[in-house]
Amino acid sequence: MTRRKRPEKPAPTPLPDVSRIEEANVSRLGLISIQERVPDSFSSWTVDFRVDGRPARLTCDAMPKYGGVPHGLDGDIATALIDLYVETGSPADGLLNTSAYQILKRAGLDDSGRYYQNLRQTLFRLRTATYTASEAWRDHRRGNWTTVTFNYLEGLEFTSGDEDLGLSRSSTLKIRLAEPIVRSIRSQYTKPLDLEFLTSLDRPLTRALYRLLDARRYPPEDPTVPLPSFTVNLMDWAEACKIVDQRSNKIRATLQGAHEELMERRYLSGVDYEGRGRTQKLTYRFAETDGARPDPPAVIPALTEELRRHRISLAVAQRLIEEFGEAHVQSRLEKFQRLIGAGYRVRSRSALLVDVIRDQDGKYPDSPDPRPVPASADAGDARSAARTSYMPTLAEAVDGPQPLEAQVDSALKTLQFLLRERLSVSEYALLRMGLIVGRPDPLEATRAASKAKVDGTLDAYTADLLLLLGELRAQV
């Protein structure tokens, strides 16, 4: 059994942190077995069910050489990948440039050799396992159910940091998420995710069951309004969980520890069994609502609708207004519109808008140029002023000195976001080494890249950076 050191138990979370989201099809279908270990020979499964009264089917075909079907910690890694992808602005190509260290950190897993080995196996399972959802994948834009076939990861490229060709702290990765998952996220078919609570749970099995339960808690037609309870046939639930041994007593034994932890943490108020053998029914009662059906959703305010028009999900829009207040959000929305109107160039406008709203460090001045623009200046001058303004980096916004590892991680993350495919995976690995030795300096590199982004000179910045990395490679 794979176990982690139990963190100090935080107070129960009364409501999900809707600043984090997950794709609703993935969470509802439960693509990854909740079991912490499965036999290598368990390389396929099929689940038949009904959607809107019609037959539907979900299948998985995997490779025994990589440890059978995706399971256990694979769910934590998959959730982290989607979260990192959304954080980068959900690019249409589905690409995520990241590092092995960043993935483990986001998944809440230990930064140790064993977990880097587990990460490599997980990524190969997610790359090679083929899923087919027959009339079971919701096309949110059209409002119907479709059939899709995909691998969770459509592309995987990474650098190895040791002689075993495995992953290590220095490994950088380029990952391409499955096109159906990318399409769903970009069409905002998502549900809230309390990532802090999820990563605080002790066992992979508990975390996997929590993800599956939390998905069932939200209706597929409207994955934003939670239900008070969920009832399911025990055998159907075993199939949904992808439990290998489907004898009723073994199913209950497999789930027992996860049930106890989720009730101890007050996510569940109770778990009730009714009946015997294969006809048993299982009812989960969620603690936050304690059996009372929630009030009907309120009419969406105009400000929320305005944020949604800029491709911000309903959950995130509501969270921003709740956290910062309507006046602040309205003011920052107007600032965002002035930036765009002045010619500020950005790959993802929705990501920029969220960052402008959350900014507490003055990254975005009220005037696109800190210096007053003469009244006679035309629109072209204004756009030029916007491009030459300076935007502080994420690393500069952190209070107090950071350890070197944190500085390098923060700088690499910023540079990967800004430069994207201008550097290859191996060049990102060399860049990480350079940041560690101060060539380039992490803070200076991110500051210069941020300014190049504003000035529209990222290609020239990249060329200079590659020259520096070439000198570093020659000395290694």
Short mmCIF file of C-alpha atoms in Angstrom, two decimals:
data_model
loop_
_atom_site.label_atom_id
_atom_site.label_comp_id
_atom_site.label_asym_id
_atom_site.label_seq_id
_atom_site.Cartn_x
_atom_site.Cartn_y
_atom_site.Cartn_z
CA MET A 1 0.00 0.00 0.00
CA THR A 2 1.32 3.39 -1.01
CA ARG A 3 1.03 5.75 1.93
CA ARG A 4 2.17 9.25 2.59
CA LYS A 5 3.12 10.96 5.78
CA ARG A 6 -0.15 12.33 7.18
CA PRO A 7 -0.08 16.13 7.29
CA GLU A 8 -1.40 18.05 10.22
CA LYS A 9 -5.16 17.87 9.88
CA PRO A 10 -6.62 21.18 8.70
CA ALA A 11 -10.02 22.38 9.76
CA PRO A 12 -12.90 21.05 7.65
CA THR A 13 -13.58 23.06 4.53
CA PRO A 14 -17.20 24.26 4.64
CA LEU A 15 -17.50 24.90 0.90
CA PRO A 16 -15.35 23.95 -2.09
CA ASP A 17 -12.65 26.40 -3.13
CA VAL A 18 -14.10 27.27 -6.52
CA SER A 19 -10.90 28.97 -7.60
CA ARG A 20 -9.87 25.45 -8.72
CA ILE A 21 -11.79 23.44 -11.30
CA GLU A 22 -11.67 20.07 -13.03
CA GLU A 23 -13.13 18.87 -16.30
CA ALA A 24 -16.59 17.44 -15.59
CA ASN A 25 -16.53 14.44 -17.98
CA VAL A 26 -13.26 13.14 -16.56
CA SER A 27 -14.40 13.51 -12.96
CA ARG A 28 -17.87 12.01 -13.57
CA LEU A 29 -16.73 8.98 -15.59
CA GLY A 30 -13.93 8.06 -13.19
CA LEU A 31 -11.31 7.10 -15.77
CA ILE A 32 -8.82 5.93 -13.13
CA SER A 33 -9.31 2.97 -10.79
CA ILE A 34 -9.50 4.03 -7.15
CA GLN A 35 -7.43 1.02 -6.04
CA GLU A 36 -3.89 1.76 -4.93
CA ARG A 37 -2.55 -1.40 -6.57
CA VAL A 38 -3.88 -3.59 -9.37
CA PRO A 39 -2.39 -6.71 -11.01
CA ASP A 40 -0.40 -5.98 -14.18
CA SER A 41 -2.80 -8.34 -15.91
CA PHE A 42 -5.72 -6.02 -15.10
CA SER A 43 -5.23 -4.24 -18.41
CA SER A 44 -8.81 -3.55 -19.50
CA TRP A 45 -12.27 -2.88 -18.14
CA THR A 46 -15.72 -2.13 -19.50
CA VAL A 47 -18.55 -0.35 -17.71
CA ASP A 48 -22.10 -0.31 -19.10
CA PHE A 49 -24.60 2.22 -17.77
CA ARG A 50 -27.39 4.50 -18.92
CA VAL A 51 -27.37 8.22 -19.68
CA ASP A 52 -30.72 9.99 -20.02
CA GLY A 53 -32.38 6.60 -20.38
CA ARG A 54 -30.08 5.49 -23.22
CA PRO A 55 -27.36 2.80 -23.10
CA ALA A 56 -23.79 4.06 -22.72
CA ARG A 57 -20.43 2.35 -22.34
CA LEU A 58 -16.96 3.28 -21.08
CA THR A 59 -13.91 1.11 -21.83
CA CYS A 60 -10.21 1.25 -21.05
CA ASP A 61 -7.49 -0.78 -22.78
CA ALA A 62 -4.01 -0.51 -21.26
CA MET A 63 -0.62 -2.21 -21.48
CA PRO A 64 0.56 -4.73 -18.84
CA LYS A 65 4.20 -3.57 -19.30
CA TYR A 66 3.30 -0.26 -17.65
CA GLY A 67 1.38 -1.79 -14.75
CA GLY A 68 -2.13 -2.31 -16.13
CA VAL A 69 -4.91 0.24 -16.20
CA PRO A 70 -4.39 3.70 -14.67
CA HIS A 71 -4.96 3.49 -10.91
CA GLY A 72 -4.08 4.89 -7.49
CA LEU A 73 -1.66 7.83 -7.60
CA ASP A 74 -2.39 8.24 -11.31
CA GLY A 75 -5.53 10.13 -10.31
CA ASP A 76 -3.51 12.64 -8.26
CA ILE A 77 -1.14 13.23 -11.16
CA ALA A 78 -3.97 13.59 -13.70
CA THR A 79 -5.71 16.17 -11.48
CA ALA A 80 -2.45 18.11 -11.09
CA LEU A 81 -1.88 18.16 -14.87
CA ILE A 82 -5.33 19.62 -15.54
CA ASP A 83 -4.87 22.19 -12.79
CA LEU A 84 -1.50 23.29 -14.21
CA TYR A 85 -2.99 23.43 -17.70
CA VAL A 86 -5.89 25.63 -16.56
CA GLU A 87 -3.46 27.86 -14.65
CA THR A 88 -1.52 28.56 -17.87
CA GLY A 89 -4.69 29.87 -19.52
CA SER A 90 -6.01 26.64 -21.14
CA PRO A 91 -4.24 27.07 -24.52
CA ALA A 92 -6.12 25.66 -27.52
CA ASP A 93 -3.25 23.32 -28.48
CA GLY A 94 -3.51 21.52 -25.13
CA LEU A 95 0.21 21.94 -24.48
CA LEU A 96 1.66 22.15 -21.00
CA ASN A 97 5.35 22.94 -20.43
CA THR A 98 6.24 22.02 -16.87
CA SER A 99 8.71 20.07 -14.73
CA ALA A 100 8.55 16.84 -12.76
CA TYR A 101 9.05 18.83 -9.57
CA GLN A 102 6.10 21.12 -10.37
CA ILE A 103 3.78 18.17 -11.05
CA LEU A 104 4.60 16.40 -7.79
CA LYS A 105 4.31 19.65 -5.86
CA ARG A 106 0.87 20.43 -7.35
CA ALA A 107 -0.31 16.85 -6.69
CA GLY A 108 0.67 17.20 -3.02
CA LEU A 109 3.16 14.30 -3.26
CA ASP A 110 6.60 13.98 -1.72
CA ASP A 111 9.63 15.25 -3.62
CA SER A 112 11.59 12.02 -3.33
CA GLY A 113 13.15 9.51 -5.69
CA ARG A 114 10.38 6.95 -5.30
CA TYR A 115 7.71 9.43 -6.34
CA TYR A 116 9.67 10.45 -9.44
CA GLN A 117 9.70 6.76 -10.41
CA ASN A 118 5.96 6.57 -9.78
CA LEU A 119 5.43 9.72 -11.85
CA ARG A 120 7.21 8.21 -14.85
CA GLN A 121 5.04 5.07 -14.72
CA THR A 122 1.92 7.18 -14.32
CA LEU A 123 2.72 9.32 -17.35
CA PHE A 124 3.33 6.24 -19.50
CA ARG A 125 0.05 4.71 -18.36
CA LEU A 126 -1.84 7.93 -19.13
CA ARG A 127 -0.11 8.14 -22.52
CA THR A 128 -0.74 4.54 -23.61
CA ALA A 129 -4.11 3.61 -22.07
CA THR A 130 -6.93 4.12 -24.60
CA TYR A 131 -10.39 5.19 -23.44
CA THR A 132 -13.62 4.93 -25.43
CA ALA A 133 -16.70 6.70 -24.08
CA SER A 134 -19.66 5.53 -26.19
CA GLU A 135 -22.58 7.98 -26.02
CA ALA A 136 -21.16 8.94 -22.60
CA TRP A 137 -19.10 12.09 -23.25
CA ARG A 138 -21.02 15.33 -22.91
CA ASP A 139 -20.52 17.95 -25.61
CA HIS A 140 -21.29 20.98 -23.50
CA ARG A 141 -21.59 23.42 -26.39
CA ARG A 142 -24.21 21.34 -28.20
CA GLY A 143 -25.80 19.93 -25.05
CA ASN A 144 -25.73 16.29 -26.21
CA TRP A 145 -23.86 13.03 -25.56
CA THR A 146 -21.22 11.84 -28.00
CA THR A 147 -18.71 9.03 -28.54
CA VAL A 148 -14.99 9.80 -28.20
CA THR A 149 -11.82 7.71 -28.18
CA PHE A 150 -8.63 9.16 -26.73
CA ASN A 151 -5.50 8.72 -24.65
CA TYR A 152 -5.43 10.96 -21.57
CA LEU A 153 -2.13 12.34 -22.84
CA GLU A 154 -1.76 12.74 -26.60
CA GLY A 155 1.90 13.72 -26.36
CA LEU A 156 4.70 13.24 -23.84
CA GLU A 157 8.30 14.48 -24.06
CA PHE A 158 10.74 14.80 -21.18
CA THR A 159 14.39 15.00 -20.23
CA SER A 160 15.99 12.40 -17.98
CA GLY A 161 18.10 13.43 -15.03
CA ASP A 162 19.82 10.13 -14.32
CA GLU A 163 21.46 7.16 -15.99
CA ASP A 164 18.27 5.07 -15.65
CA LEU A 165 16.50 7.35 -18.14
CA GLY A 166 13.89 8.15 -15.51
CA LEU A 167 12.51 11.38 -14.11
CA SER A 168 14.21 13.49 -11.48
CA ARG A 169 13.90 16.94 -9.96
CA SER A 170 15.79 18.43 -12.92
CA SER A 171 13.49 16.88 -15.56
CA THR A 172 11.41 19.17 -17.75
CA LEU A 173 8.36 17.96 -19.67
CA LYS A 174 6.17 18.91 -22.61
CA ILE A 175 2.74 17.32 -22.32
CA ARG A 176 -0.23 17.53 -24.67
CA LEU A 177 -3.62 16.78 -23.10
CA ALA A 178 -6.28 14.82 -24.98
CA GLU A 179 -8.25 16.98 -27.42
CA PRO A 180 -11.70 16.04 -25.96
CA ILE A 181 -10.52 17.09 -22.48
CA VAL A 182 -9.09 20.36 -23.82
CA ARG A 183 -12.29 21.08 -25.75
CA SER A 184 -14.45 20.51 -22.65
CA ILE A 185 -12.31 22.76 -20.47
CA ARG A 186 -12.30 25.53 -23.05
CA SER A 187 -16.09 25.29 -23.38
CA GLN A 188 -16.24 25.62 -19.57
CA TYR A 189 -17.71 22.18 -18.89
CA THR A 190 -16.07 22.11 -15.48
CA LYS A 191 -16.95 21.64 -11.82
CA PRO A 192 -15.52 23.15 -8.62
CA LEU A 193 -12.58 21.37 -7.01
CA ASP A 194 -11.32 21.86 -3.46
CA LEU A 195 -7.71 21.05 -4.29
CA GLU A 196 -6.41 21.93 -0.82
CA PHE A 197 -8.79 19.46 0.82
CA LEU A 198 -8.10 16.81 -1.83
CA THR A 199 -4.32 16.89 -1.37
CA SER A 200 -4.67 16.83 2.42
CA LEU A 201 -6.35 13.39 2.38
CA ASP A 202 -4.10 10.58 3.55
CA ARG A 203 -4.53 7.72 1.06
CA PRO A 204 -4.62 7.64 -2.74
CA LEU A 205 -7.77 5.50 -2.48
CA THR A 206 -9.51 8.15 -0.33
CA ARG A 207 -8.50 10.89 -2.72
CA ALA A 208 -9.75 8.88 -5.70
CA LEU A 209 -13.09 8.12 -4.01
CA TYR A 210 -13.45 11.78 -3.06
CA ARG A 211 -12.97 12.84 -6.71
CA LEU A 212 -15.53 10.28 -7.88
CA LEU A 213 -18.07 11.18 -5.18
CA ASP A 214 -17.63 14.90 -5.71
CA ALA A 215 -18.32 14.38 -9.42
CA ARG A 216 -21.52 12.43 -8.68
CA ARG A 217 -22.54 15.23 -6.36
CA TYR A 218 -22.92 17.57 -9.35
CA PRO A 219 -25.54 16.81 -12.07
CA PRO A 220 -23.94 16.38 -15.52
CA GLU A 221 -26.35 18.90 -17.07
CA ASP A 222 -25.30 21.61 -14.58
CA PRO A 223 -22.03 20.75 -12.78
CA THR A 224 -22.21 23.80 -10.50
CA VAL A 225 -25.12 22.99 -8.14
CA PRO A 226 -24.33 20.26 -5.54
CA LEU A 227 -26.80 17.55 -4.47
CA PRO A 228 -27.32 16.51 -0.82
CA SER A 229 -26.88 12.74 -1.28
CA PHE A 230 -26.09 10.02 -3.80
CA THR A 231 -27.54 6.46 -3.95
CA VAL A 232 -26.14 3.69 -6.13
CA ASN A 233 -26.25 -0.10 -6.47
CA LEU A 234 -23.15 -1.59 -4.82
CA MET A 235 -22.12 -3.60 -7.91
CA ASP A 236 -22.59 -0.61 -10.19
CA TRP A 237 -20.45 1.45 -7.81
CA ALA A 238 -17.72 -1.21 -7.85
CA GLU A 239 -17.66 -0.93 -11.65
CA ALA A 240 -17.54 2.86 -11.48
CA CYS A 241 -14.62 2.62 -9.03
CA LYS A 242 -12.93 -0.05 -11.22
CA ILE A 243 -12.50 -2.41 -8.25
CA VAL A 244 -10.90 -5.70 -9.32
CA ASP A 245 -12.57 -8.15 -6.89
CA GLN A 246 -16.31 -7.54 -7.18
CA ARG A 247 -17.58 -9.82 -4.42
CA SER A 248 -19.86 -7.70 -2.25
CA ASN A 249 -17.88 -8.27 0.96
CA LYS A 250 -14.60 -7.40 -0.81
CA ILE A 251 -16.11 -4.24 -2.26
CA ARG A 252 -17.21 -3.08 1.19
CA ALA A 253 -13.79 -3.92 2.65
CA THR A 254 -12.02 -1.98 -0.14
CA LEU A 255 -14.15 1.12 0.47
CA GLN A 256 -14.25 0.99 4.27
CA GLY A 257 -11.04 2.90 5.01
CA ALA A 258 -11.88 5.67 2.55
CA HIS A 259 -15.41 5.97 4.01
CA GLU A 260 -14.00 6.35 7.51
CA GLU A 261 -11.51 9.06 6.50
CA LEU A 262 -14.11 11.06 4.56
CA MET A 263 -16.52 10.91 7.51
CA GLU A 264 -13.72 11.80 9.95
CA ARG A 265 -12.89 14.80 7.79
CA ARG A 266 -16.60 15.68 7.69
CA TYR A 267 -16.95 15.56 3.93
CA LEU A 268 -19.52 12.80 4.43
CA SER A 269 -22.10 12.82 7.23
CA GLY A 270 -22.89 9.14 6.71
CA VAL A 271 -22.65 6.03 4.51
CA ASP A 272 -25.68 3.70 4.55
CA TYR A 273 -26.02 0.18 3.14
CA GLU A 274 -29.43 -1.33 2.36
CA GLY A 275 -30.13 -4.91 1.27
CA ARG A 276 -27.89 -7.94 0.84
CA GLY A 277 -25.45 -9.37 -1.68
CA ARG A 278 -25.47 -8.04 -5.23
CA THR A 279 -28.74 -6.13 -4.73
CA GLN A 280 -27.32 -3.90 -1.99
CA LYS A 281 -27.71 -0.15 -2.35
CA LEU A 282 -25.22 2.36 -1.03
CA THR A 283 -26.20 5.90 -0.02
CA TYR A 284 -23.67 8.67 0.59
CA ARG A 285 -24.83 11.70 2.58
CA PHE A 286 -22.75 14.83 2.09
CA ALA A 287 -21.95 16.77 5.24
CA GLU A 288 -22.21 20.35 4.01
CA THR A 289 -25.89 20.09 3.08
CA ASP A 290 -26.74 17.32 5.61
CA GLY A 291 -29.68 16.06 3.58
CA ALA A 292 -31.30 19.40 2.78
CA ARG A 293 -31.67 20.17 -0.91
CA PRO A 294 -29.88 23.45 -1.73
CA ASP A 295 -31.82 26.53 -2.72
CA PRO A 296 -32.40 27.02 -6.47
CA PRO A 297 -29.54 28.91 -8.12
CA ALA A 298 -29.95 32.67 -8.02
CA VAL A 299 -30.18 34.76 -11.16
CA ILE A 300 -26.64 35.36 -12.39
CA PRO A 301 -25.66 39.03 -11.79
CA ALA A 302 -24.66 41.20 -14.74
CA LEU A 303 -21.03 41.47 -13.56
CA THR A 304 -20.74 37.68 -13.41
CA GLU A 305 -22.15 37.39 -16.91
CA GLU A 306 -19.63 39.98 -18.11
CA LEU A 307 -16.77 37.89 -16.71
CA ARG A 308 -18.20 34.79 -18.37
CA ARG A 309 -18.22 36.63 -21.72
CA HIS A 310 -14.45 36.84 -21.30
CA ARG A 311 -14.32 33.00 -21.05
CA ILE A 312 -14.03 32.84 -17.25
CA SER A 313 -15.98 29.91 -15.79
CA LEU A 314 -19.02 30.61 -13.64
CA ALA A 315 -17.34 29.08 -10.58
CA VAL A 316 -14.22 31.22 -10.90
CA ALA A 317 -16.25 34.38 -11.63
CA GLN A 318 -18.38 33.87 -8.52
CA ARG A 319 -15.30 33.19 -6.42
CA LEU A 320 -13.56 36.37 -7.60
CA ILE A 321 -16.60 38.54 -6.81
CA GLU A 322 -17.03 36.88 -3.41
CA GLU A 323 -13.35 37.30 -2.53
CA PHE A 324 -12.72 40.84 -3.79
CA GLY A 325 -16.17 42.47 -3.94
CA GLU A 326 -18.14 43.81 -6.89
CA ALA A 327 -16.56 47.30 -6.86
CA HIS A 328 -13.01 45.92 -7.02
CA VAL A 329 -13.84 43.40 -9.77
CA GLN A 330 -15.69 46.03 -11.82
CA SER A 331 -12.75 48.43 -11.51
CA ARG A 332 -10.24 45.75 -12.54
CA LEU A 333 -12.45 44.68 -15.44
CA GLU A 334 -12.31 48.24 -16.74
CA LYS A 335 -8.51 48.28 -16.27
CA PHE A 336 -8.27 45.03 -18.24
CA GLN A 337 -10.34 46.54 -21.04
CA ARG A 338 -8.05 49.60 -21.14
CA LEU A 339 -4.98 47.34 -21.38
CA ILE A 340 -6.46 45.40 -24.28
CA GLY A 341 -7.63 48.59 -25.95
CA ALA A 342 -4.14 50.06 -25.70
CA GLY A 343 -2.65 47.13 -27.59
CA TYR A 344 -1.53 44.83 -24.74
CA ARG A 345 -0.77 41.52 -26.46
CA VAL A 346 -1.44 38.30 -24.57
CA ARG A 347 -2.04 34.66 -25.53
CA SER A 348 -4.98 34.15 -23.13
CA ARG A 349 -7.18 37.13 -22.33
CA SER A 350 -9.12 35.18 -19.68
CA ALA A 351 -5.91 34.35 -17.78
CA LEU A 352 -4.83 38.00 -17.99
CA LEU A 353 -8.20 39.21 -16.68
CA VAL A 354 -8.05 36.89 -13.66
CA ASP A 355 -4.49 38.04 -12.92
CA VAL A 356 -5.48 41.72 -13.20
CA ILE A 357 -8.33 41.13 -10.72
CA ARG A 358 -6.12 39.26 -8.27
CA ASP A 359 -3.12 41.60 -8.55
CA GLN A 360 -2.21 43.15 -5.18
CA ASP A 361 1.26 44.39 -6.14
CA GLY A 362 0.54 47.02 -8.78
CA LYS A 363 1.70 44.93 -11.74
CA TYR A 364 -0.80 46.68 -13.96
CA PRO A 365 -0.73 50.51 -13.59
CA ASP A 366 -3.95 52.48 -14.01
CA SER A 367 -2.40 54.15 -17.03
CA PRO A 368 -0.82 51.79 -19.58
CA ASP A 369 2.33 53.94 -19.28
CA PRO A 370 3.46 55.02 -15.74
CA ARG A 371 4.33 58.40 -17.29
CA PRO A 372 1.39 60.59 -18.43
CA VAL A 373 0.70 60.35 -22.15
CA PRO A 374 0.42 63.81 -23.81
CA ALA A 375 -3.10 64.79 -24.79
CA SER A 376 -1.99 65.03 -28.41
CA ALA A 377 -0.76 61.44 -28.49
CA ASP A 378 -2.65 59.33 -30.98
CA ALA A 379 -3.84 55.73 -30.56
CA GLY A 380 -0.61 54.37 -32.02
CA ASP A 381 1.42 56.27 -29.39
CA ALA A 382 -0.82 54.83 -26.67
CA ARG A 383 -0.29 51.30 -27.93
CA SER A 384 3.48 51.89 -28.05
CA ALA A 385 3.40 53.19 -24.48
CA ALA A 386 1.55 50.07 -23.34
CA ARG A 387 4.14 47.83 -24.95
CA THR A 388 7.05 49.57 -23.24
CA SER A 389 5.49 49.54 -19.73
CA TYR A 390 7.07 47.14 -17.28
CA MET A 391 5.15 44.36 -15.52
CA PRO A 392 6.74 42.91 -12.36
CA THR A 393 7.11 39.13 -12.33
CA LEU A 394 5.60 36.55 -10.03
CA ALA A 395 8.93 36.05 -8.28
CA GLU A 396 9.12 39.78 -7.46
CA ALA A 397 5.65 39.71 -5.91
CA VAL A 398 6.68 37.17 -3.25
CA ASP A 399 7.45 38.73 0.12
CA GLY A 400 10.77 37.84 1.70
CA PRO A 401 13.71 35.82 0.35
CA GLN A 402 13.02 32.41 -1.19
CA PRO A 403 15.19 29.28 -1.04
CA LEU A 404 17.14 28.69 -4.25
CA GLU A 405 14.94 25.73 -5.26
CA ALA A 406 11.80 27.86 -4.91
CA GLN A 407 13.40 30.73 -6.88
CA VAL A 408 14.38 28.39 -9.70
CA ASP A 409 10.98 26.68 -9.74
CA SER A 410 9.15 30.01 -9.83
CA ALA A 411 11.40 31.44 -12.54
CA LEU A 412 11.20 28.31 -14.71
CA LYS A 413 7.42 28.24 -14.40
CA THR A 414 7.18 31.89 -15.51
CA LEU A 415 9.60 31.38 -18.41
CA GLN A 416 7.79 28.24 -19.59
CA PHE A 417 4.53 30.17 -19.59
CA LEU A 418 5.99 33.10 -21.54
CA LEU A 419 8.24 31.27 -24.00
CA ARG A 420 6.17 28.09 -24.52
CA GLU A 421 7.49 26.22 -27.59
CA ARG A 422 10.28 28.67 -28.36
CA LEU A 423 12.49 26.31 -26.33
CA SER A 424 12.61 22.54 -26.60
CA VAL A 425 12.27 20.23 -23.63
CA SER A 426 16.04 19.66 -23.53
CA GLU A 427 16.65 23.43 -23.70
CA TYR A 428 14.29 23.96 -20.78
CA ALA A 429 16.30 21.36 -18.85
CA LEU A 430 19.51 23.26 -19.64
CA LEU A 431 17.80 26.51 -18.65
CA ARG A 432 16.90 25.02 -15.28
CA MET A 433 20.55 24.10 -14.73
CA GLY A 434 21.57 27.62 -15.71
CA LEU A 435 19.10 29.18 -13.28
CA ILE A 436 20.57 27.10 -10.47
CA VAL A 437 24.08 28.41 -11.14
CA GLY A 438 22.87 31.94 -11.83
CA ARG A 439 23.34 31.97 -15.60
CA PRO A 440 20.89 33.57 -16.08
CA ASP A 441 19.89 34.91 -12.68
CA PRO A 442 16.29 33.75 -11.91
CA LEU A 443 14.95 37.18 -11.02
CA GLU A 444 16.69 39.01 -13.85
CA ALA A 445 15.62 36.37 -16.39
CA THR A 446 11.94 36.56 -15.49
CA ARG A 447 12.04 40.37 -15.32
CA ALA A 448 13.60 40.58 -18.78
CA ALA A 449 11.20 38.00 -20.24
CA SER A 450 8.22 39.83 -18.77
CA LYS A 451 9.39 43.10 -20.31
CA ALA A 452 10.01 41.37 -23.65
CA LYS A 453 6.44 40.08 -23.55
CA VAL A 454 5.10 43.60 -23.06
CA ASP A 455 7.43 45.00 -25.76
CA GLY A 456 6.62 42.25 -28.25
CA THR A 457 10.28 41.16 -28.44
CA LEU A 458 10.10 37.63 -27.04
CA ASP A 459 11.74 36.15 -30.17
CA ALA A 460 14.79 38.40 -29.72
CA TYR A 461 14.88 37.62 -26.00
CA THR A 462 14.77 33.90 -26.80
CA ALA A 463 17.64 34.21 -29.28
CA ASP A 464 19.82 35.90 -26.64
CA LEU A 465 18.84 33.29 -24.08
CA LEU A 466 19.76 30.44 -26.44
CA LEU A 467 23.18 31.99 -26.98
CA LEU A 468 23.73 32.02 -23.23
CA LEU A 469 22.53 28.42 -22.92
CA GLY A 470 24.87 27.44 -25.76
CA GLU A 471 27.81 28.83 -23.80
CA LEU A 472 26.62 26.95 -20.72
CA ARG A 473 26.31 23.68 -22.65
CA ALA A 474 29.86 24.03 -23.93
CA GLN A 475 31.15 24.32 -20.37
CA VAL A 476 29.23 21.33 -18.98
#
